[in-house]
């Protein structure tokens, strides 16, 4: 069945869009990522203009992240306190990010630097996660106690000396309140420069720098994404008129169901398996972007 | 005095005769060519996925028919993909002027075999003629124009908005008359707007007759209401989009919780 999209001004196969939604929802329920880096290119391949693809992708993510957040919250996997600090940070970071783009543009070849971050960030983050997960699996196989407290690095020790130390009971960690705000700012800047929600940067940061348990990371990340995508949807609808609700509605029916399936699956897998799968996903995204950027395009013009 | 009145009368009669002869002869040459479409209005509803339009008419025996379907000329700005270091990325902007958004060409036979280059250029029939007609900026030389025009056509053909279908118009003889007809797959990618169907009657490489019809594409019902709201009432549209998404998201998680 085909449906005509009133804002994108094109017609799409409903089943394909539903399938795209289901897959994106599955990934977000499983890993706590928004999937913006996947939705936009897929929708563009289906003939939807890039701005409409990004805005409608954010609109459907409102449903997927609401669905995922609710279920993860019921399971006790959402750290609202941590989430709030990170949100404040990423909000401030988003403002800085917009200025950062303006500065980059003024310096020239801004696009090149943006593309470089697109390749380098997923490859470094995914590579690090993969190496870390493989190492802990090897230790477990050699009979070492994988759960033994890791030696704290100098960097982490210095974080403990920051002011405003506070407990995050849900995550079972104690950090300076400044830490999540600063990390949130960094993610916000990067996300604004790259034009994505930043879930795939935020998740590894919560895992490795804030030492949060993986299920709480997923739930808290979805909680944050919910706010980000609501903001993006409203601004896109209000200022650019680029939200196609017909498109979003088909996708979000799929993605809300997908988010439930993903959440159920995340309980079945253990932390190491989840980390390896997520590392694979992030690496695959990096490699896909790298190949897209280096292979000759078949058509040398774009919108 | 009398003589001059006679001369005046003679001139008037001659002019009238010549004019009426021209009128009659032009009538013979063009009267038969006409065009009719089975729908002149395409309505885009929620399930719209393009349309099929039958276009037919009368033509003179022994002539060829070329049909051009276009949207009004405009300008189109596209980004050029260039290599910066090792990466392919969007580099400069190219402006294509005097280009239609839609350009579909149908004909009875291969266009090159029907019409001379000069006539094709005059009526902007075919890609080589269009290449001469349009302008691209900024470019330095003709070779560059040719290269980017080819890319432009590739881009438009990939989105279903440009196409050349030779031999897709069939003709049938009906007594001393000839009928042409074709069915075109109207692309769903063509946005709402007014489109022009121009039919050329061609003989010995020259256009001897020309007629036009128009097709208007309009949004209807739900598609129209939603599109209008998105453009005119963005804030309310945004709030509704978010609210419905939240309801569906929470709703589905409640359904799963019960299950």
XYZ file of C-alpha atoms in Angstrom, chain B residues 36-250:
215
model
C -7.411 15.598 -25.662
C -6.550 14.149 -22.271
C -8.767 11.802 -20.308
C -8.084 13.904 -17.213
C -6.944 17.506 -17.006
C -6.972 17.556 -13.207
C -5.003 15.142 -11.077
C -6.040 15.089 -7.445
C -3.539 14.009 -4.863
C -5.337 12.142 -2.118
C -3.877 10.122 0.765
C -3.300 7.027 -1.388
C -1.960 8.830 -4.466
C 0.898 7.043 -6.214
C 1.051 8.754 -9.574
C -1.559 8.457 -12.271
C -2.092 7.126 -15.740
C -3.189 9.619 -18.366
C -4.436 8.844 -21.844
C -3.597 11.531 -24.376
C -4.899 11.297 -27.909
C -5.912 13.374 -30.914
C -6.118 13.678 -34.677
C -3.187 14.313 -36.941
C -2.527 14.429 -40.671
C -1.603 11.175 -42.367
C 2.120 10.836 -43.054
C 3.240 12.998 -40.147
C 5.048 12.204 -36.920
C 3.996 13.337 -33.501
C 6.188 14.562 -30.643
C 4.611 15.281 -27.257
C 6.349 17.398 -24.651
C 5.083 17.568 -21.063
C 6.669 20.305 -18.968
C 6.232 22.449 -15.941
C 6.889 26.216 -16.168
C 10.554 27.148 -16.427
C 12.346 28.074 -13.260
C 15.694 27.883 -11.600
C 17.088 24.942 -9.725
C 19.959 25.135 -7.259
C 21.937 21.975 -6.680
C 25.114 21.182 -4.796
C 28.052 19.827 -6.704
C 29.762 16.778 -5.193
C 33.489 17.231 -5.368
C 36.505 15.585 -3.837
C 38.110 17.450 -0.941
C 41.237 15.568 0.152
C 40.070 11.969 0.376
C 36.366 12.723 0.927
C 33.563 13.262 -1.547
C 31.365 16.064 -0.330
C 28.966 18.779 -1.407
C 31.123 21.639 -2.589
C 29.913 24.643 -4.580
C 26.361 25.447 -5.588
C 25.374 25.253 -9.251
C 22.436 27.312 -10.484
C 20.468 25.876 -13.414
C 18.316 28.538 -15.078
C 15.350 28.246 -17.478
C 14.862 24.605 -16.544
C 11.476 22.962 -16.044
C 11.030 20.776 -12.982
C 9.290 18.185 -15.173
C 10.283 17.316 -18.750
C 8.795 14.243 -20.405
C 9.067 13.622 -24.108
C 7.052 11.078 -26.097
C 7.216 10.456 -29.827
C 6.066 8.166 -32.610
C 9.653 7.280 -33.595
C 13.202 8.062 -32.512
C 13.296 11.856 -32.171
C 16.569 12.233 -34.099
C 14.933 10.550 -37.125
C 11.843 12.775 -37.033
C 13.018 16.346 -36.557
C 16.013 18.363 -37.741
C 18.455 19.780 -35.222
C 17.427 23.349 -36.065
C 13.732 22.640 -35.497
C 14.449 20.708 -32.297
C 16.466 23.683 -30.986
C 13.695 26.096 -31.945
C 11.049 24.211 -29.991
C 13.386 22.924 -27.223
C 12.696 19.289 -28.071
C 15.179 16.778 -26.652
C 18.137 17.045 -24.273
C 20.654 18.510 -26.795
C 18.214 21.359 -27.511
C 17.548 21.877 -23.833
C 21.268 22.014 -23.120
C 21.583 24.948 -25.534
C 18.508 26.658 -24.121
C 19.319 26.626 -20.405
C 22.152 28.282 -18.548
C 24.305 26.984 -15.736
C 26.326 29.166 -13.368
C 29.100 29.368 -12.425
C 30.918 27.573 -15.242
C 33.808 28.648 -17.444
C 33.439 26.769 -20.718
C 30.977 24.821 -22.858
C 32.592 21.492 -22.031
C 31.888 22.115 -18.367
C 28.293 23.083 -19.180
C 27.874 19.872 -21.151
C 29.252 17.784 -18.292
C 26.985 19.342 -15.649
C 23.957 19.244 -17.904
C 24.465 15.481 -18.269
C 24.677 15.163 -14.469
C 21.550 17.316 -14.119
C 19.611 15.028 -16.469
C 20.869 11.956 -14.560
C 19.727 13.547 -11.288
C 16.285 14.407 -12.699
C 15.816 11.025 -14.384
C 16.708 9.286 -11.104
C 13.867 11.172 -9.421
C 11.418 10.299 -12.219
C 10.925 13.901 -13.376
C 12.759 13.757 -16.706
C 12.399 11.090 -19.352
C 12.449 10.487 -23.079
C 10.273 7.702 -24.448
C 10.749 7.199 -28.174
C 8.133 5.224 -30.045
C 5.606 5.403 -27.216
C 2.985 7.213 -29.313
C 1.051 4.881 -31.579
C -1.027 5.916 -34.582
C -4.034 4.310 -36.228
C -5.608 5.122 -39.557
C -9.286 5.939 -39.605
C -10.470 6.503 -43.164
C -8.518 9.474 -44.473
C -7.628 10.588 -40.959
C -4.971 9.498 -38.556
C -5.358 9.172 -34.801
C -2.454 9.216 -32.340
C -2.619 8.071 -28.781
C -0.411 7.297 -25.824
C -0.732 6.452 -22.162
C 1.706 8.186 -19.876
C 2.642 7.159 -16.360
C 2.308 10.436 -14.518
C 5.145 10.467 -11.936
C 4.055 10.801 -8.290
C 7.238 12.829 -7.756
C 5.786 15.730 -9.764
C 4.654 18.242 -7.117
C 1.286 20.035 -7.240
C 1.180 22.689 -9.955
C 0.217 23.425 -13.538
C 1.737 21.382 -16.359
C 1.653 21.899 -20.117
C 1.211 19.233 -22.769
C 2.508 20.433 -26.153
C 1.941 18.301 -29.246
C 4.065 18.911 -32.360
C 3.109 17.602 -35.771
C 6.291 16.995 -37.759
C 6.778 16.365 -41.466
C 10.082 16.181 -43.397
C 11.960 17.245 -40.292
C 9.891 20.401 -39.782
C 7.197 21.273 -37.285
C 4.029 21.950 -39.300
C 1.523 22.069 -36.481
C 1.404 22.651 -32.754
C -1.313 22.383 -30.142
C -1.481 22.509 -26.363
C -3.403 21.185 -23.391
C -2.864 21.643 -19.681
C -2.887 19.327 -16.705
C -3.198 20.636 -13.182
C -2.090 18.640 -10.167
C -3.771 19.577 -6.896
C -3.704 18.341 -3.336
C -7.052 17.208 -2.051
C -8.732 16.273 1.228
C -6.418 15.056 3.997
C -3.239 15.741 2.007
C -4.330 19.332 1.357
C -5.442 19.950 4.944
C -2.261 18.512 6.452
C 0.031 20.301 4.001
C -1.716 23.622 4.620
C -1.582 23.235 8.368
C 2.130 22.342 8.316
C 2.884 25.481 6.309
C 0.465 27.972 7.837
C 0.152 26.847 11.427
C 3.522 25.313 12.232
C 3.281 25.685 16.016
C -0.064 23.894 16.357
C 1.038 21.278 13.814
C 4.234 20.670 15.812
C 2.370 20.369 19.130
C -0.154 17.939 17.598
C 2.602 15.848 15.996
C 4.389 15.588 19.347
C 1.206 14.859 21.327
C 0.035 12.085 19.015
C 3.527 10.560 19.014
C 3.584 10.582 22.834
C 0.117 8.992 23.056
C 1.032 6.222 20.597
C 4.396 5.614 22.298
C 2.947 5.352 25.830
